[in-house]
PDB file of C-alpha atoms in Angstrom:
ATOM      1  CA  UNK K   1      29.201  25.919   8.867  1.00 52.00           C
ATOM      2  CA  UNK K   2      30.284  22.370   7.978  1.00 60.00           C
ATOM      3  CA  UNK K   3      30.289  21.213   4.359  1.00 66.00           C
ATOM      4  CA  UNK K   4      27.593  18.666   5.180  1.00 66.00           C
ATOM      5  CA  UNK K   5      25.252  21.261   6.673  1.00 73.00           C
ATOM      6  CA  UNK K   6      25.827  23.571   3.712  1.00 79.00           C
ATOM      7  CA  UNK K   7      24.884  20.761   1.324  1.00 81.00           C
ATOM      8  CA  UNK K   8      21.736  20.049   3.333  1.00 82.00           C
ATOM      9  CA  UNK K   9      20.763  23.718   3.286  1.00 86.00           C
ATOM     10  CA  UNK K  10      21.350  23.948  -0.466  1.00 90.00           C
ATOM     11  CA  UNK K  11      19.211  20.875  -1.139  1.00 90.00           C
ATOM     12  CA  UNK K  12      16.415  22.185   1.076  1.00 91.00           C
ATOM     13  CA  UNK K  13      16.604  25.553  -0.672  1.00 93.00           C
ATOM     14  CA  UNK K  14      16.119  23.844  -4.046  1.00 95.00           C
ATOM     15  CA  UNK K  15      13.211  21.800  -2.681  1.00 94.00           C
ATOM     16  CA  UNK K  16      11.566  24.972  -1.404  1.00 94.00           C
ATOM     17  CA  UNK K  17      12.137  26.747  -4.719  1.00 96.00           C
ATOM     18  CA  UNK K  18      10.427  23.936  -6.625  1.00 96.00           C
ATOM     19  CA  UNK K  19       7.534  23.898  -4.159  1.00 94.00           C
ATOM     20  CA  UNK K  20       7.112  27.662  -4.394  1.00 96.00           C
ATOM     21  CA  UNK K  21       6.924  27.649  -8.192  1.00 96.00           C
ATOM     22  CA  UNK K  22       4.556  24.672  -8.329  1.00 95.00           C
ATOM     23  CA  UNK K  23       2.190  26.420  -5.926  1.00 94.00           C
ATOM     24  CA  UNK K  24       1.845  29.283  -8.393  1.00 93.00           C
ATOM     25  CA  UNK K  25      -0.988  28.329 -10.721  1.00 87.00           C
ATOM     26  CA  UNK K  26       0.047  31.046 -13.169  1.00 92.00           C
ATOM     27  CA  UNK K  27       3.690  30.017 -13.496  1.00 93.00           C
ATOM     28  CA  UNK K  28       4.804  30.256 -17.115  1.00 95.00           C
ATOM     29  CA  UNK K  29       6.416  27.613 -19.268  1.00 95.00           C
ATOM     30  CA  UNK K  30       9.584  29.719 -19.397  1.00 95.00           C
ATOM     31  CA  UNK K  31       9.790  29.895 -15.579  1.00 96.00           C
ATOM     32  CA  UNK K  32       9.210  26.160 -15.255  1.00 96.00           C
ATOM     33  CA  UNK K  33      11.784  25.357 -17.944  1.00 96.00           C
ATOM     34  CA  UNK K  34      14.483  27.544 -16.360  1.00 96.00           C
ATOM     35  CA  UNK K  35      14.028  25.891 -12.963  1.00 97.00           C
ATOM     36  CA  UNK K  36      13.828  22.439 -14.556  1.00 97.00           C
ATOM     37  CA  UNK K  37      17.162  22.989 -16.328  1.00 96.00           C
ATOM     38  CA  UNK K  38      18.757  24.389 -13.162  1.00 95.00           C
ATOM     39  CA  UNK K  39      17.719  21.466 -10.952  1.00 95.00           C
ATOM     40  CA  UNK K  40      18.535  18.885 -13.610  1.00 94.00           C
ATOM     41  CA  UNK K  41      21.999  20.304 -14.173  1.00 93.00           C
ATOM     42  CA  UNK K  42      22.717  20.328 -10.460  1.00 91.00           C
ATOM     43  CA  UNK K  43      21.599  16.822  -9.504  1.00 90.00           C
ATOM     44  CA  UNK K  44      21.524  14.649 -12.626  1.00 88.00           C
ATOM     45  CA  UNK K  45      24.976  13.205 -11.895  1.00 83.00           C
ATOM     46  CA  UNK K  46      24.282  12.748  -8.175  1.00 82.00           C
ATOM     47  CA  UNK K  47      21.065  10.711  -8.137  1.00 83.00           C
ATOM     48  CA  UNK K  48      20.722   7.391  -9.927  1.00 76.00           C
ATOM     49  CA  UNK K  49      17.667   6.851 -12.121  1.00 79.00           C
ATOM     50  CA  UNK K  50      17.261  10.649 -12.063  1.00 89.00           C
ATOM     51  CA  UNK K  51      15.014  10.641 -15.105  1.00 89.00           C
ATOM     52  CA  UNK K  52      12.898   7.683 -14.028  1.00 87.00           C
ATOM     53  CA  UNK K  53       9.150   8.463 -14.175  1.00 88.00           C
ATOM     54  CA  UNK K  54       9.879  11.801 -15.877  1.00 92.00           C
ATOM     55  CA  UNK K  55       8.627  12.958 -19.272  1.00 93.00           C
ATOM     56  CA  UNK K  56      11.005  13.402 -22.242  1.00 93.00           C
ATOM     57  CA  UNK K  57      13.956  11.752 -20.518  1.00 91.00           C
ATOM     58  CA  UNK K  58      16.446   9.806 -22.606  1.00 89.00           C
ATOM     59  CA  UNK K  59      19.183   7.743 -20.990  1.00 84.00           C
ATOM     60  CA  UNK K  60      21.944   8.864 -23.346  1.00 84.00           C
ATOM     61  CA  UNK K  61      21.040  12.517 -23.865  1.00 86.00           C
ATOM     62  CA  UNK K  62      19.032  13.495 -20.798  1.00 91.00           C
ATOM     63  CA  UNK K  63      15.938  15.679 -21.141  1.00 94.00           C
ATOM     64  CA  UNK K  64      14.579  16.816 -24.489  1.00 92.00           C
ATOM     65  CA  UNK K  65      12.824  20.146 -23.989  1.00 93.00           C
ATOM     66  CA  UNK K  66      11.192  20.175 -27.401  1.00 89.00           C
ATOM     67  CA  UNK K  67       7.429  19.946 -26.966  1.00 85.00           C
ATOM     68  CA  UNK K  68       7.805  19.388 -23.199  1.00 91.00           C
ATOM     69  CA  UNK K  69       4.829  21.544 -22.241  1.00 92.00           C
ATOM     70  CA  UNK K  70       3.704  22.985 -18.920  1.00 94.00           C
ATOM     71  CA  UNK K  71       2.019  19.817 -17.622  1.00 94.00           C
ATOM     72  CA  UNK K  72       5.118  17.695 -18.276  1.00 94.00           C
ATOM     73  CA  UNK K  73       7.396  20.305 -16.694  1.00 96.00           C
ATOM     74  CA  UNK K  74       5.232  20.498 -13.569  1.00 95.00           C
ATOM     75  CA  UNK K  75       5.111  16.697 -13.343  1.00 95.00           C
ATOM     76  CA  UNK K  76       8.894  16.415 -13.691  1.00 94.00           C
ATOM     77  CA  UNK K  77       9.581  19.123 -11.119  1.00 96.00           C
ATOM     78  CA  UNK K  78       7.306  17.396  -8.621  1.00 94.00           C
ATOM     79  CA  UNK K  79       9.151  14.155  -9.310  1.00 92.00           C
ATOM     80  CA  UNK K  80      12.506  15.896  -8.844  1.00 93.00           C
ATOM     81  CA  UNK K  81      11.310  17.420  -5.584  1.00 92.00           C
ATOM     82  CA  UNK K  82      10.492  13.953  -4.243  1.00 89.00           C
ATOM     83  CA  UNK K  83      13.886  12.645  -5.317  1.00 88.00           C
ATOM     84  CA  UNK K  84      15.641  15.548  -3.593  1.00 90.00           C
ATOM     85  CA  UNK K  85      13.703  14.886  -0.397  1.00 86.00           C
ATOM     86  CA  UNK K  86      14.986  11.308  -0.508  1.00 82.00           C
ATOM     87  CA  UNK K  87      18.493  12.478  -1.378  1.00 80.00           C
ATOM     88  CA  UNK K  88      18.429  14.808   1.611  1.00 78.00           C
ATOM     89  CA  UNK K  89      18.058  11.779   3.872  1.00 71.00           C
ATOM     90  CA  UNK K  90      21.587  10.666   2.979  1.00 64.00           C
ATOM     91  CA  UNK K  91      22.829  13.594   5.041  1.00 55.00           C
ATOM     92  CA  UNK K  92      20.420  13.096   7.939  1.00 47.00           C
ATOM     93  CA  UNK K  93      22.486  10.526   9.819  1.00 40.00           C
ATOM     94  CA  UNK K  94      26.065  11.088  10.885  1.00 38.00           C
ATOM     95  CA  UNK K  95      27.778   7.860  11.980  1.00 38.00           C
ATOM     96  CA  UNK K  96      29.595   7.736  15.290  1.00 35.00           C
ATOM     97  CA  UNK K  97      32.190   4.975  15.229  1.00 36.00           C
ATOM     98  CA  UNK K  98      33.812   4.331  18.639  1.00 36.00           C
ATOM     99  CA  UNK K  99      37.355   3.034  18.192  1.00 35.00           C
ATOM    100  CA  UNK K 100      37.031   0.169  20.695  1.00 38.00           C
ATOM    101  CA  UNK K 101      33.402  -0.809  20.481  1.00 36.00           C
ATOM    102  CA  UNK K 102      31.378  -3.667  19.063  1.00 36.00           C
ATOM    103  CA  UNK K 103      28.351  -1.457  18.522  1.00 38.00           C
ATOM    104  CA  UNK K 104      27.684   1.657  16.495  1.00 36.00           C
ATOM    105  CA  UNK K 105      25.585   4.651  17.375  1.00 38.00           C
ATOM    106  CA  UNK K 106      24.131   7.284  15.141  1.00 38.00           C
ATOM    107  CA  UNK K 107      23.409  10.930  15.663  1.00 38.00           C
ATOM    108  CA  UNK K 108      20.208  12.338  14.261  1.00 43.00           C
ATOM    109  CA  UNK K 109      21.109  15.900  13.341  1.00 43.00           C
ATOM    110  CA  UNK K 110      17.598  16.833  12.238  1.00 44.00           C
ATOM    111  CA  UNK K 111      16.035  19.500  14.430  1.00 41.00           C
ATOM    112  CA  UNK K 112      12.711  18.333  15.903  1.00 43.00           C
ATOM    113  CA  UNK K 113       9.914  20.776  16.471  1.00 42.00           C
ATOM    114  CA  UNK K 114       7.566  20.211  19.394  1.00 42.00           C
ATOM    115  CA  UNK K 115       4.337  18.702  18.058  1.00 39.00           C
ATOM    116  CA  UNK K 116       2.198  20.492  20.617  1.00 42.00           C
ATOM    117  CA  UNK K 117       2.746  23.781  18.774  1.00 43.00           C
ATOM    118  CA  UNK K 118       4.289  25.386  21.802  1.00 44.00           C
ATOM    119  CA  UNK K 119       7.166  26.560  19.605  1.00 39.00           C
ATOM    120  CA  UNK K 120       9.731  24.917  21.854  1.00 41.00           C
ATOM    121  CA  UNK K 121      12.434  23.595  19.593  1.00 39.00           C
ATOM    122  CA  UNK K 122      14.480  20.607  20.598  1.00 40.00           C
ATOM    123  CA  UNK K 123      17.914  20.999  19.061  1.00 36.00           C
ATOM    124  CA  UNK K 124      19.565  18.390  21.290  1.00 37.00           C
ATOM    125  CA  UNK K 125      21.316  15.587  19.470  1.00 35.00           C
ATOM    126  CA  UNK K 126      19.600  12.236  19.928  1.00 35.00           C
ATOM    127  CA  UNK K 127      21.874   9.218  20.095  1.00 31.00           C
ATOM    128  CA  UNK K 128      20.429   5.721  19.685  1.00 37.00           C
ATOM    129  CA  UNK K 129      22.023   2.331  19.483  1.00 45.00           C
ATOM    130  CA  UNK K 130      21.392   0.582  16.207  1.00 47.00           C
ATOM    131  CA  UNK K 131      20.282  -3.044  16.391  1.00 55.00           C
ATOM    132  CA  UNK K 132      20.026  -4.960  13.139  1.00 72.00           C
ATOM    133  CA  UNK K 133      17.098  -7.317  12.595  1.00 78.00           C
ATOM    134  CA  UNK K 134      16.995  -8.229   8.920  1.00 82.00           C
ATOM    135  CA  UNK K 135      13.738 -10.155   9.246  1.00 85.00           C
ATOM    136  CA  UNK K 136      12.035  -7.114  10.748  1.00 81.00           C
ATOM    137  CA  UNK K 137      13.436  -4.824   8.044  1.00 83.00           C
ATOM    138  CA  UNK K 138      12.267  -7.279   5.384  1.00 86.00           C
ATOM    139  CA  UNK K 139       8.798  -7.271   6.937  1.00 85.00           C
ATOM    140  CA  UNK K 140       8.700  -3.464   7.011  1.00 81.00           C
ATOM    141  CA  UNK K 141       9.734  -3.208   3.369  1.00 85.00           C
ATOM    142  CA  UNK K 142       7.159  -5.790   2.314  1.00 87.00           C
ATOM    143  CA  UNK K 143       4.435  -3.794   4.071  1.00 84.00           C
ATOM    144  CA  UNK K 144       5.385  -0.413   2.573  1.00 80.00           C
ATOM    145  CA  UNK K 145       2.284   0.773   0.712  1.00 76.00           C
ATOM    146  CA  UNK K 146       4.295   3.403  -1.173  1.00 72.00           C
ATOM    147  CA  UNK K 147       6.184   0.708  -3.115  1.00 78.00           C
ATOM    148  CA  UNK K 148       4.911  -1.142  -6.163  1.00 84.00           C
ATOM    149  CA  UNK K 149       5.396  -4.903  -6.419  1.00 88.00           C
ATOM    150  CA  UNK K 150       8.410  -4.389  -8.672  1.00 88.00           C
ATOM    151  CA  UNK K 151       9.931  -1.801  -6.329  1.00 85.00           C
ATOM    152  CA  UNK K 152       9.344  -4.084  -3.342  1.00 88.00           C
ATOM    153  CA  UNK K 153      11.159  -6.937  -5.073  1.00 91.00           C
ATOM    154  CA  UNK K 154      14.062  -4.636  -5.924  1.00 89.00           C
ATOM    155  CA  UNK K 155      14.216  -3.290  -2.354  1.00 87.00           C
ATOM    156  CA  UNK K 156      14.286  -6.809  -0.902  1.00 91.00           C
ATOM    157  CA  UNK K 157      17.080  -7.782  -3.289  1.00 91.00           C
ATOM    158  CA  UNK K 158      19.110  -4.790  -2.096  1.00 88.00           C
ATOM    159  CA  UNK K 159      18.454  -5.830   1.489  1.00 88.00           C
ATOM    160  CA  UNK K 160      19.805  -9.309   0.724  1.00 91.00           C
ATOM    161  CA  UNK K 161      22.925  -7.669  -0.718  1.00 89.00           C
ATOM    162  CA  UNK K 162      23.344  -5.641   2.462  1.00 86.00           C
ATOM    163  CA  UNK K 163      22.899  -8.727   4.636  1.00 87.00           C
ATOM    164  CA  UNK K 164      25.569 -10.506   2.587  1.00 90.00           C
ATOM    165  CA  UNK K 165      27.926  -7.531   3.028  1.00 87.00           C
ATOM    166  CA  UNK K 166      27.090  -7.344   6.741  1.00 84.00           C
ATOM    167  CA  UNK K 167      27.979 -11.017   7.286  1.00 86.00           C
ATOM    168  CA  UNK K 168      31.033 -10.922   5.035  1.00 86.00           C
ATOM    169  CA  UNK K 169      34.539 -11.458   6.440  1.00 86.00           C
ATOM    170  CA  UNK K 170      35.908  -8.712   4.185  1.00 85.00           C
ATOM    171  CA  UNK K 171      37.586  -5.652   5.606  1.00 85.00           C
ATOM    172  CA  UNK K 172      35.491  -2.680   6.653  1.00 79.00           C
ATOM    173  CA  UNK K 173      36.870  -0.698   3.719  1.00 81.00           C
ATOM    174  CA  UNK K 174      35.889  -3.390   1.212  1.00 84.00           C
ATOM    175  CA  UNK K 175      32.420  -3.644   2.720  1.00 83.00           C
ATOM    176  CA  UNK K 176      31.940   0.099   2.589  1.00 80.00           C
ATOM    177  CA  UNK K 177      33.002   0.279  -1.070  1.00 81.00           C
ATOM    178  CA  UNK K 178      30.204  -2.153  -1.906  1.00 82.00           C
ATOM    179  CA  UNK K 179      27.666  -0.622   0.474  1.00 81.00           C
ATOM    180  CA  UNK K 180      28.195   2.846  -1.029  1.00 79.00           C
ATOM    181  CA  UNK K 181      26.597   1.673  -4.271  1.00 81.00           C
ATOM    182  CA  UNK K 182      23.473   0.708  -2.351  1.00 81.00           C
ATOM    183  CA  UNK K 183      23.582   4.036  -0.513  1.00 78.00           C
ATOM    184  CA  UNK K 184      23.393   5.830  -3.869  1.00 77.00           C
ATOM    185  CA  UNK K 185      20.412   3.650  -4.786  1.00 79.00           C
ATOM    186  CA  UNK K 186      18.702   4.464  -1.475  1.00 75.00           C
ATOM    187  CA  UNK K 187      19.114   8.197  -2.126  1.00 71.00           C
ATOM    188  CA  UNK K 188      16.657   7.892  -5.000  1.00 72.00           C
ATOM    189  CA  UNK K 189      13.983   6.192  -2.918  1.00 71.00           C
ATOM    190  CA  UNK K 190      11.312   7.303  -0.463  1.00 68.00           C
ATOM    191  CA  UNK K 191      12.027   8.419   3.087  1.00 67.00           C
ATOM    192  CA  UNK K 192      10.562   5.153   4.444  1.00 67.00           C
ATOM    193  CA  UNK K 193      13.014   3.093   2.406  1.00 73.00           C
ATOM    194  CA  UNK K 194      15.934   5.310   3.458  1.00 72.00           C
ATOM    195  CA  UNK K 195      15.052   4.949   7.134  1.00 72.00           C
ATOM    196  CA  UNK K 196      14.913   1.156   6.755  1.00 74.00           C
ATOM    197  CA  UNK K 197      18.346   0.898   5.157  1.00 76.00           C
ATOM    198  CA  UNK K 198      20.458   3.467   6.984  1.00 71.00           C
ATOM    199  CA  UNK K 199      20.907   1.530  10.252  1.00 71.00           C
ATOM    200  CA  UNK K 200      22.300  -1.420   8.292  1.00 73.00           C
ATOM    201  CA  UNK K 201      24.679   0.729   6.259  1.00 73.00           C
ATOM    202  CA  UNK K 202      25.860   2.602   9.327  1.00 71.00           C
ATOM    203  CA  UNK K 203      26.398  -0.668  11.220  1.00 70.00           C
ATOM    204  CA  UNK K 204      28.546  -2.002   8.366  1.00 70.00           C
ATOM    205  CA  UNK K 205      30.942   0.879   8.990  1.00 62.00           C
ATOM    206  CA  UNK K 206      31.925  -0.579  12.339  1.00 61.00           C
ATOM    207  CA  UNK K 207      31.544  -4.325  11.912  1.00 59.00           C
TER     208      UNK K 207
END
């Protein structure tokens, strides 16, 4: 098993563990706290704004578990679960960079289940050519109902940064060093935002 697939499986396992505990209405404060500490310790350094929208989070010291309470723990775990689902998207696309090509393709390694419930699983790799239309991406971001006005403004600013990187005459390596910072930011966002940004980031790899 590749390192990437192992990481994806580990993240999904943690997501499932959080979901399982939250579905138990009789879960104790001790159970919630132990899982909270486990997940926090594992991902706090990997996801930016990890404590954003969480109770008892302090930028310098992390979480304060004094007087956290069951409701706050459940809220935080649900928030963490959403962040992990977004983080998982960073491993969903594997770039394919042809050595002598002006375009870039991507492979979607996610396994798609047949929606007609016939249990036929399509494990074939789908390859699609990425075409960048910044105006269309901007429109999609503006229309995302899951984003607040502040989040929309921030997302559009990040898109402008990506467009600047995309059009830059810098080397591919220099572009990627800058784009990686935005990739980390994307990992903390919703799936819709991740889907909007990945084609641009992947295209930068080969421009």
